[in-house]
Short mmCIF file of C-alpha atoms in Angstrom, two decimals:
data_model
loop_
_atom_site.label_atom_id
_atom_site.label_comp_id
_atom_site.label_asym_id
_atom_site.label_seq_id
_atom_site.Cartn_x
_atom_site.Cartn_y
_atom_site.Cartn_z
CA MET A 1 148.30 -44.98 141.51
CA ALA A 2 146.41 -46.61 138.67
CA ASN A 3 142.84 -47.84 138.42
CA LEU A 4 142.34 -51.13 136.60
CA VAL A 5 139.07 -51.79 134.85
CA VAL A 6 138.24 -55.45 135.41
CA ALA A 7 134.57 -55.32 134.43
CA GLY A 8 132.86 -53.46 131.62
CA ALA A 9 129.47 -54.37 132.99
CA CYS A 10 127.40 -52.88 135.76
CA ASN A 11 123.97 -53.88 137.01
CA LEU A 12 123.05 -50.38 138.15
CA LYS A 13 122.23 -47.27 136.11
CA CYS A 14 123.51 -44.23 137.93
CA VAL A 15 122.41 -41.22 135.89
CA TYR A 16 125.69 -39.44 136.67
CA CYS A 17 127.94 -42.30 135.56
CA PHE A 18 130.87 -40.88 133.63
CA ALA A 19 132.05 -44.29 132.49
CA GLY A 20 128.88 -44.94 130.52
CA ASP A 21 130.05 -43.62 127.15
CA HIS A 22 133.27 -45.58 127.31
CA MET A 23 131.58 -48.77 128.45
CA ARG A 24 129.00 -48.53 125.70
CA ALA A 25 131.73 -48.03 123.12
CA LEU A 26 133.59 -51.09 124.38
CA LYS A 27 130.39 -53.11 124.29
CA ASP A 28 129.74 -52.02 120.71
CA SER A 29 133.26 -53.09 119.77
CA ALA A 30 132.52 -56.67 120.90
CA ALA A 31 135.39 -56.49 123.40
CA PRO A 32 135.00 -58.92 126.32
CA ALA A 33 133.04 -57.55 129.25
CA PHE A 34 135.50 -58.83 131.83
CA ILE A 35 139.26 -58.89 131.95
CA ALA A 36 140.87 -62.21 131.13
CA LEU A 37 143.08 -63.68 133.83
CA GLU A 38 146.11 -63.51 131.56
CA ALA A 39 145.52 -59.82 130.93
CA PHE A 40 145.05 -59.31 134.67
CA GLU A 41 148.46 -60.85 135.27
CA ALA A 42 149.88 -58.37 132.75
CA ARG A 43 148.25 -55.56 134.73
CA LEU A 44 149.88 -56.89 137.89
CA ASP A 45 153.22 -56.90 136.05
CA PHE A 46 152.59 -53.26 135.15
CA LEU A 47 151.93 -52.37 138.79
CA ASP A 48 155.07 -54.22 139.87
CA ARG A 49 157.37 -52.45 137.42
CA SER A 50 155.69 -49.16 138.34
CA GLY A 51 156.48 -49.73 142.00
CA ILE A 52 152.80 -49.58 142.95
CA ASP A 53 151.82 -51.65 145.98
CA GLU A 54 148.12 -51.04 145.69
CA ILE A 55 145.70 -52.45 143.15
CA ARG A 56 142.57 -50.39 142.52
CA LEU A 57 139.78 -52.34 140.86
CA ILE A 58 137.07 -50.46 139.00
CA GLY A 59 134.42 -51.07 136.38
CA GLY A 60 131.53 -51.02 135.65
CA GLU A 61 131.10 -52.95 138.87
CA PRO A 62 134.32 -54.88 139.49
CA THR A 63 132.75 -57.43 141.84
CA LEU A 64 130.63 -58.71 138.94
CA HIS A 65 133.73 -60.31 137.43
CA PRO A 66 132.99 -64.05 137.25
CA HIS A 67 136.45 -64.77 138.70
CA PHE A 68 136.52 -61.93 141.19
CA PRO A 69 137.86 -64.08 144.07
CA GLU A 70 140.65 -65.30 141.78
CA LEU A 71 141.57 -61.71 140.89
CA ILE A 72 141.81 -60.90 144.58
CA ARG A 73 143.85 -64.01 145.28
CA ARG A 74 146.34 -63.22 142.51
CA ALA A 75 146.66 -59.62 143.62
CA ARG A 76 147.27 -60.66 147.22
CA ARG A 77 149.86 -63.17 146.07
CA ARG A 78 151.80 -60.19 144.75
CA GLY A 79 151.43 -58.40 148.06
CA LYS A 80 149.07 -55.74 146.78
CA HIS A 81 146.73 -53.80 149.02
CA ILE A 82 143.30 -54.22 147.46
CA VAL A 83 141.06 -51.25 146.76
CA VAL A 84 137.68 -51.98 145.22
CA PHE A 85 135.38 -49.24 143.93
CA SER A 86 131.94 -50.74 144.28
CA HIS A 87 128.27 -49.88 144.38
CA GLY A 88 128.12 -52.00 147.53
CA LEU A 89 125.39 -54.38 146.38
CA LEU A 90 127.79 -57.29 146.37
CA SER A 91 127.14 -60.92 145.64
CA ALA A 92 127.61 -63.29 148.55
CA ARG A 93 130.74 -64.69 146.93
CA ALA A 94 132.38 -61.32 146.35
CA LEU A 95 131.52 -60.18 149.85
CA ALA A 96 132.93 -63.34 151.38
CA CYS A 97 136.21 -62.95 149.53
CA LEU A 98 136.63 -59.38 150.72
CA GLU A 99 135.60 -60.23 154.26
CA ALA A 100 138.41 -62.77 154.33
CA LEU A 101 140.92 -59.91 154.03
CA SER A 102 141.93 -57.72 156.94
CA PRO A 103 141.26 -53.99 156.88
CA ASP A 104 144.99 -53.51 156.36
CA GLU A 105 144.82 -55.60 153.21
CA CYS A 106 141.64 -54.25 151.72
CA THR A 107 139.60 -51.07 151.22
CA VAL A 108 136.17 -51.11 149.64
CA LEU A 109 135.01 -47.69 148.53
CA VAL A 110 131.25 -47.96 148.51
CA ASN A 111 129.33 -45.47 146.43
CA THR A 112 126.33 -44.97 148.68
CA ASN A 113 124.10 -43.31 146.10
CA ALA A 114 124.65 -45.76 143.28
CA THR A 115 121.31 -47.01 142.06
CA ARG A 116 119.35 -48.48 139.20
CA PHE A 117 116.63 -45.85 139.70
CA PRO A 118 116.77 -42.44 138.04
CA ASP A 119 115.52 -40.55 141.11
CA GLY A 120 118.04 -41.98 143.53
CA PRO A 121 118.50 -45.13 145.61
CA LYS A 122 115.43 -46.92 146.91
CA GLU A 123 115.12 -48.30 150.41
CA GLU A 124 115.67 -51.88 149.20
CA GLU A 125 119.07 -50.90 147.81
CA GLN A 126 120.07 -49.00 150.93
CA THR A 127 119.01 -51.87 153.16
CA ARG A 128 121.14 -54.27 151.21
CA ARG A 129 124.03 -51.83 151.13
CA ARG A 130 123.79 -51.37 154.88
CA ALA A 131 124.03 -55.11 155.37
CA THR A 132 127.13 -55.22 153.18
CA LEU A 133 128.71 -52.36 155.08
CA ARG A 134 128.07 -54.08 158.42
CA ARG A 135 129.95 -57.10 157.20
CA LEU A 136 132.79 -55.10 155.68
CA GLY A 137 133.13 -52.89 158.73
CA PRO A 138 136.49 -51.07 158.82
CA ARG A 139 137.32 -52.28 155.33
CA ALA A 140 134.64 -49.96 153.94
CA LEU A 141 134.99 -46.30 153.07
CA LEU A 142 131.78 -44.49 152.22
CA GLY A 143 131.56 -42.45 149.06
CA PHE A 144 128.88 -40.14 147.74
CA THR A 145 128.61 -38.56 144.31
CA ILE A 146 127.02 -35.12 144.26
CA TYR A 147 125.10 -34.66 141.04
CA ARG A 148 122.29 -32.34 142.04
CA THR A 149 122.09 -29.40 144.40
CA ASP A 150 119.36 -30.87 146.63
CA PHE A 151 121.65 -33.64 147.86
CA ARG A 152 121.57 -34.81 151.47
CA LEU A 153 124.51 -36.31 153.32
CA ASP A 154 123.30 -36.62 156.89
CA PHE A 155 122.18 -40.24 156.44
CA LEU A 156 125.88 -41.12 156.10
CA LEU A 157 126.77 -40.27 159.69
CA PRO A 158 124.59 -42.88 161.40
CA LEU A 159 125.63 -45.29 158.67
CA VAL A 160 129.29 -44.85 159.59
CA ILE A 161 128.55 -45.35 163.28
CA GLU A 162 126.16 -48.27 162.83
CA THR A 163 128.32 -50.25 160.41
CA GLY A 164 131.74 -49.58 161.92
CA CYS A 165 133.19 -48.50 158.58
CA ARG A 166 135.98 -45.97 158.32
CA LYS A 167 135.32 -42.59 159.83
CA SER A 168 135.83 -40.82 156.56
CA ILE A 169 133.48 -39.97 153.71
CA ARG A 170 134.77 -39.46 150.20
CA LEU A 171 132.83 -36.86 148.26
CA GLY A 172 132.81 -36.68 144.50
CA LEU A 173 131.34 -34.10 142.15
CA ALA A 174 129.54 -35.60 139.17
CA GLN A 175 131.74 -34.52 136.27
CA PRO A 176 130.65 -34.53 132.65
CA CYS A 177 131.67 -36.99 130.00
CA LEU A 178 133.01 -35.03 127.06
CA SER A 179 129.74 -35.75 125.28
CA GLY A 180 127.76 -34.40 128.22
CA SER A 181 125.56 -37.48 128.08
CA ASN A 182 125.53 -38.04 131.85
CA VAL A 183 123.87 -35.98 134.54
CA HIS A 184 126.51 -33.74 136.05
CA LEU A 185 126.88 -30.61 138.08
CA HIS A 186 127.33 -27.35 136.24
CA PRO A 187 130.15 -25.21 137.64
CA LYS A 188 127.57 -22.50 138.34
CA GLN A 189 126.13 -24.85 140.95
CA TYR A 190 129.44 -25.32 142.76
CA PRO A 191 129.06 -22.46 145.28
CA VAL A 192 125.70 -23.81 146.47
CA VAL A 193 127.20 -27.28 146.73
CA GLY A 194 130.22 -25.88 148.55
CA ARG A 195 128.11 -24.24 151.27
CA LYS A 196 126.23 -27.47 151.91
CA ILE A 197 129.43 -29.50 152.06
CA ALA A 198 130.99 -27.09 154.56
CA ALA A 199 127.89 -27.22 156.75
CA PHE A 200 127.93 -31.01 156.64
CA ALA A 201 131.65 -31.10 157.44
CA ARG A 202 130.93 -29.29 160.71
CA ARG A 203 128.24 -31.84 161.65
CA ALA A 204 130.43 -34.75 160.57
CA ALA A 205 133.30 -33.47 162.72
CA GLY A 206 130.97 -33.61 165.68
CA ALA A 207 130.54 -37.33 165.00
CA GLY A 208 134.26 -37.83 164.56
CA VAL A 209 133.94 -38.25 160.79
CA LYS A 210 136.16 -36.48 158.30
CA LEU A 211 135.54 -35.67 154.67
CA GLU A 212 137.87 -36.22 151.74
CA PHE A 213 137.51 -34.75 148.28
CA ASP A 214 137.76 -36.59 145.02
CA CYS A 215 139.09 -34.74 141.96
CA GLY A 216 137.51 -31.72 140.31
CA PHE A 217 136.82 -29.58 143.37
CA VAL A 218 137.86 -25.95 143.04
CA ARG A 219 139.01 -23.53 145.69
CA CYS A 220 136.56 -20.79 144.77
CA MET A 221 133.50 -22.95 145.43
CA PHE A 222 134.05 -22.33 149.15
CA SER A 223 133.97 -19.02 150.96
CA GLU A 224 136.92 -18.26 153.24
CA THR A 225 134.66 -18.94 156.23
CA ASP A 226 133.64 -22.31 154.84
CA LEU A 227 137.25 -23.15 153.99
CA ALA A 228 138.26 -22.44 157.55
CA ALA A 229 135.44 -24.66 158.78
CA LEU A 230 136.51 -27.46 156.45
CA ARG A 231 140.09 -27.24 157.66
CA GLU A 232 138.99 -27.20 161.28
CA ALA A 233 136.90 -30.30 160.58
CA GLY A 234 140.03 -32.08 159.31
CA THR A 235 138.84 -32.28 155.72
CA ASP A 236 141.29 -33.69 153.21
CA LEU A 237 141.09 -30.72 150.88
CA GLY A 238 142.37 -30.82 147.35
CA TRP A 239 141.77 -28.88 144.15
CA ARG A 240 143.02 -31.61 141.91
CA CYS A 241 142.68 -32.76 138.35
CA ASN A 242 145.45 -35.09 137.24
CA PRO A 243 145.68 -38.22 135.14
CA ILE A 244 144.03 -40.94 137.17
CA LEU A 245 145.40 -43.64 134.88
CA ASP A 246 142.28 -45.66 134.30
CA VAL A 247 143.52 -48.72 132.44
CA ASP A 248 140.60 -50.03 130.44
CA LEU A 249 139.81 -53.52 129.21
CA SER A 250 141.47 -52.92 125.85
CA GLY A 251 144.77 -52.00 127.50
CA GLN A 252 144.54 -48.25 127.00
CA ALA A 253 145.54 -45.99 129.85
CA LEU A 254 143.00 -43.21 130.02
CA HIS A 255 143.57 -39.82 131.61
CA CYS A 256 140.20 -40.50 133.23
CA PHE A 257 136.87 -41.88 132.09
CA PRO A 258 135.30 -38.54 131.15
CA LEU A 259 138.19 -37.97 128.74
CA ALA A 260 138.41 -41.56 127.50
CA ASP A 261 138.04 -40.62 123.84
CA LYS A 262 140.40 -37.68 123.98
CA LEU A 263 143.40 -38.48 126.16
CA GLN A 264 144.83 -41.98 126.21
CA ALA A 265 148.11 -43.84 125.88
CA PRO A 266 148.72 -47.52 125.20
CA LEU A 267 149.79 -49.84 128.01
CA THR A 268 152.69 -51.80 126.56
CA ASP A 269 154.85 -54.46 128.15
CA SER A 270 157.58 -52.01 129.04
CA VAL A 271 155.83 -48.80 129.98
CA ASP A 272 155.31 -47.85 133.61
CA ALA A 273 152.80 -45.62 135.38
CA ALA A 274 155.15 -42.66 135.60
CA SER A 275 155.79 -42.58 131.86
CA LEU A 276 152.10 -43.00 131.10
CA ARG A 277 151.27 -40.17 133.44
CA THR A 278 153.89 -37.98 131.76
CA ALA A 279 152.44 -38.76 128.34
CA LEU A 280 148.89 -37.99 129.46
CA ILE A 281 149.92 -34.77 131.17
CA ALA A 282 151.57 -33.70 127.91
CA GLN A 283 148.40 -34.49 125.97
CA ALA A 284 146.33 -32.45 128.39
CA GLN A 285 148.74 -29.52 128.50
CA PRO A 286 147.21 -27.43 125.67
CA TYR A 287 143.97 -27.14 127.61
CA ARG A 288 145.39 -26.67 131.10
CA LEU A 289 145.74 -22.91 130.73
CA ALA A 290 141.96 -22.73 130.90
CA GLY A 291 139.65 -23.81 133.70
CA ILE A 292 135.98 -24.44 134.21
CA TYR A 293 135.27 -20.73 134.58
CA LYS A 294 136.27 -17.75 132.46
CA GLU A 295 137.72 -16.26 135.61
CA CYS A 296 140.22 -19.10 136.02
CA SER A 297 142.49 -17.14 133.68
CA THR A 298 142.91 -14.40 136.28
CA CYS A 299 142.75 -16.55 139.40
CA PRO A 300 145.83 -16.29 141.64
CA PHE A 301 145.22 -19.78 143.03
CA LYS A 302 145.33 -21.30 139.58
CA ALA A 303 148.31 -19.20 138.57
CA GLY A 304 150.09 -20.29 141.72
CA GLY A 305 149.34 -23.96 141.10
CA GLU A 306 147.18 -24.36 144.19
CA CYS A 307 144.06 -25.06 142.14
CA MET A 308 143.97 -26.88 138.80
CA GLY A 309 140.89 -24.97 137.64
CA GLY A 310 138.45 -27.83 138.00
CA CYS A 311 137.74 -30.91 135.94
CA LEU A 312 139.54 -30.99 132.62
CA ALA A 313 136.51 -32.54 130.95
CA GLY A 314 134.46 -29.61 132.19
CA THR A 315 137.14 -27.26 130.90
CA LEU A 316 137.26 -28.95 127.50
CA ARG A 317 133.51 -28.66 127.17
CA ARG A 318 133.97 -24.89 127.22
CA PHE A 319 136.05 -25.05 124.04
CA ARG A 320 134.21 -24.64 120.76
CA PRO A 321 135.14 -25.33 117.17
CA ALA A 322 136.12 -22.13 115.42
CA THR A 323 133.58 -21.73 112.64
CA ILE A 324 135.28 -18.78 111.05
CA ARG A 325 134.96 -17.73 107.44
CA VAL A 326 135.97 -14.33 106.17
CA VAL A 327 136.20 -13.18 102.58
CA VAL A 328 138.94 -10.73 101.64
CA SER A 329 139.31 -9.32 98.17
CA ALA A 330 142.55 -10.19 96.46
CA ASP A 331 143.03 -6.50 95.72
CA THR A 332 142.93 -5.75 99.41
CA LEU A 333 145.68 -8.24 100.11
CA VAL A 334 147.82 -6.73 97.38
CA THR A 335 147.18 -3.20 98.59
CA ALA A 336 148.05 -4.22 102.12
CA GLY A 337 151.37 -5.50 100.82
CA HIS A 338 150.57 -9.19 100.94
CA ALA A 339 150.80 -10.01 97.27
CA SER A 340 152.62 -13.24 98.06
CA SER A 341 149.50 -14.53 99.75
CA VAL A 342 147.50 -14.03 96.61
CA ALA A 343 150.21 -15.79 94.63
CA LEU A 344 150.09 -18.75 97.01
CA ALA A 345 146.33 -18.87 96.79
CA GLY A 346 146.46 -18.70 93.00
CA MET B 1 134.17 -23.91 99.76
CA SER B 2 135.43 -21.35 97.23
CA GLY B 3 134.85 -17.65 97.62
CA GLU B 4 133.65 -15.00 95.26
CA ALA B 5 135.77 -14.38 92.16
CA GLY B 6 138.82 -12.26 92.96
CA ALA B 7 138.45 -12.96 96.64
CA VAL B 8 140.35 -14.99 99.14
CA VAL B 9 138.55 -16.91 101.85
CA PHE B 10 140.12 -17.47 105.24
CA SER B 11 138.58 -20.20 107.33
CA CYS B 12 139.47 -22.21 110.38
CA PRO B 13 140.67 -25.83 110.22
CA GLU B 14 138.42 -28.27 112.04
CA ALA B 15 141.13 -29.10 114.55
CA VAL B 16 141.21 -25.55 115.92
CA ARG B 17 139.14 -24.96 119.06
CA TRP B 18 138.81 -21.88 121.20
CA VAL B 19 137.50 -20.55 124.46
CA GLU B 20 136.89 -17.06 125.76
CA ASP B 21 138.32 -16.36 129.19
CA ALA B 22 138.04 -13.28 131.36
CA ASP B 23 141.11 -11.57 129.91
CA ARG B 24 141.98 -13.45 126.74
CA VAL B 25 140.95 -15.84 124.02
CA LEU B 26 142.68 -19.22 124.04
CA VAL B 27 142.97 -21.03 120.76
CA VAL B 28 144.20 -24.62 120.67
CA ASP B 29 145.31 -26.46 117.57
CA ASP B 30 144.53 -30.11 118.23
CA ARG B 31 146.91 -31.19 115.45
CA SER B 32 150.02 -29.68 116.98
CA GLY B 33 148.92 -29.27 120.59
CA GLU B 34 149.92 -25.61 120.36
CA THR B 35 148.07 -23.05 122.41
CA HIS B 36 147.72 -19.47 121.23
CA THR B 37 146.80 -16.72 123.64
CA LEU B 38 145.06 -13.76 122.05
CA ARG B 39 144.62 -10.49 123.86
CA GLY B 40 143.58 -6.97 123.01
CA ALA B 41 142.94 -6.30 119.34
CA GLU B 42 143.65 -9.90 118.31
CA ALA B 43 141.15 -11.25 120.81
CA ALA B 44 138.60 -8.72 119.61
CA VAL B 45 139.12 -9.67 115.95
CA TRP B 46 138.80 -13.35 116.76
CA GLY B 47 135.56 -12.72 118.62
CA TRP B 48 134.16 -10.69 115.72
CA LEU B 49 135.11 -13.43 113.29
CA THR B 50 133.27 -16.03 115.35
CA LEU B 51 130.24 -13.80 115.14
CA ALA B 52 130.55 -13.94 111.34
CA TYR B 53 131.05 -10.22 110.96
CA PRO B 54 131.88 -9.40 107.34
CA TYR B 55 135.24 -8.00 106.38
CA PRO B 56 134.20 -4.33 106.03
CA LYS B 57 132.67 -4.41 109.50
CA LEU B 58 135.88 -5.90 110.92
CA VAL B 59 137.84 -2.98 109.46
CA GLN B 60 135.37 -0.50 110.86
CA LEU B 61 135.40 -2.01 114.35
CA LEU B 62 139.15 -2.32 114.43
CA ALA B 63 139.56 1.29 113.37
CA ALA B 64 137.27 2.36 116.20
CA LEU B 65 139.00 0.11 118.74
CA LEU B 66 142.52 1.24 117.92
CA VAL B 67 141.66 4.76 116.82
CA LEU B 68 143.13 4.25 113.37
CA SER B 69 142.26 5.36 109.91
CA SER B 70 140.39 2.84 107.78
CA ALA B 71 143.48 2.20 105.72
CA ASP B 72 145.67 1.58 108.75
CA ALA B 73 143.05 -0.60 110.37
CA GLU B 74 142.74 -2.66 107.23
CA GLN B 75 146.49 -3.13 107.05
CA ARG B 76 146.53 -4.22 110.67
CA LEU B 77 143.65 -6.61 110.11
CA VAL B 78 145.27 -8.23 107.11
CA ALA B 79 148.49 -8.63 109.09
CA ILE B 80 146.58 -10.37 111.88
CA LEU B 81 144.88 -12.72 109.44
CA GLN B 82 148.17 -13.55 107.78
CA ASP B 83 149.86 -14.17 111.13
CA TRP B 84 147.09 -16.57 112.03
CA ARG B 85 147.44 -18.28 108.69
CA ALA B 86 151.16 -18.70 109.29
CA ALA B 87 150.39 -20.13 112.73
CA GLY B 88 147.91 -22.63 111.27
CA LEU B 89 144.88 -21.08 112.94
CA LEU B 90 143.47 -20.04 109.60
CA GLN B 91 143.70 -21.59 106.21
CA MET B 92 143.23 -19.94 102.86
CA LEU B 93 140.74 -21.58 100.57
CA GLU B 94 141.28 -21.74 96.85
CA PRO B 95 139.69 -18.86 94.99
CA PRO B 96 137.47 -19.84 92.05
CA HIS B 97 139.22 -20.27 88.72
CA GLY B 98 138.12 -18.41 85.68
#
């Protein structure tokens, strides 16, 4: 799996966006806002030599690419299943090109709470998104990013039924950029969020809709009762945090957007996804002992590898620089039998 | 950057970052990617250092923690600091000349 950034631009302003820092940095560097077709072909070559049959297009908003239909055409020519991560407010042209693909050829993950408004989507956006979803039908998979504890998911169930999209909802937790510049959930809020998700999973199961979890969920955010309910509801559970492989416009493979500045490896003409993933895992390794909570260090689920300990960006934000300064008299070092240290210092 | 005359200053390189967990202190050196797990007395000393406790107080606290004499606690403390210096977690700053 690898996500390919094809657009560094987005026409919405989700407050929880974790790609914002990286996109702003690219913009400041005068890099092009959209992938060139030649570079896109190189990305397709990368997928081919990596043995990946699926192409996952991300941004910014990937459908804003001025040659979006051409990207789709080229990807299909290589036999790739298309996955598009979109805010769902598509242009007529982008929508038409995706509609022309069968549900077996195309998945559009629609972030249903993407918006240009700081307080959440307005009715005009939801109306337009609904219209898009009706046209996409079974090509569409609904997504929702949880970034505050007063979230509501119930509007998604009639949306699934009404639009004929896939009977699955992908939930994401708003994770922090390393800078913390985006709105994100604090791990202290996870148990509250977990209870609400479990309650919703029961209602969704009644409508024949299953939930799936994006990365960064942790096992301890759910009680055993809620976990049982989630399993009974057929939820695709996972306590994951692994290199996504977000390949950005400059040809860097990022562990993930939140860690864009910290963990990255260059995409060369010979490297494949497996070797990039290995390199990024190695870069992340020093921090993997820790988790998002202090208690991750004594957690049997983390020790046993069942849970990764939450989002690595969240974990890294717990680390602090060590501003240590202690003055020891030279005499003390000598007395303590460390005269060589004084000699080195002198 | 230099310490008082006749003194040695230990400080932490910028690339060293740390986190306190439930049962340990984890220290990561971004330069080498090495992770150091500190427990017990070492974790306690590291915590005190991050609170900017002066050297005499470190000796006093360590003596109380390990039930040692002042002299023994000081020897233990210096050994810990030197081990950390050897591991790259601390660096020694130049003492003033003259």
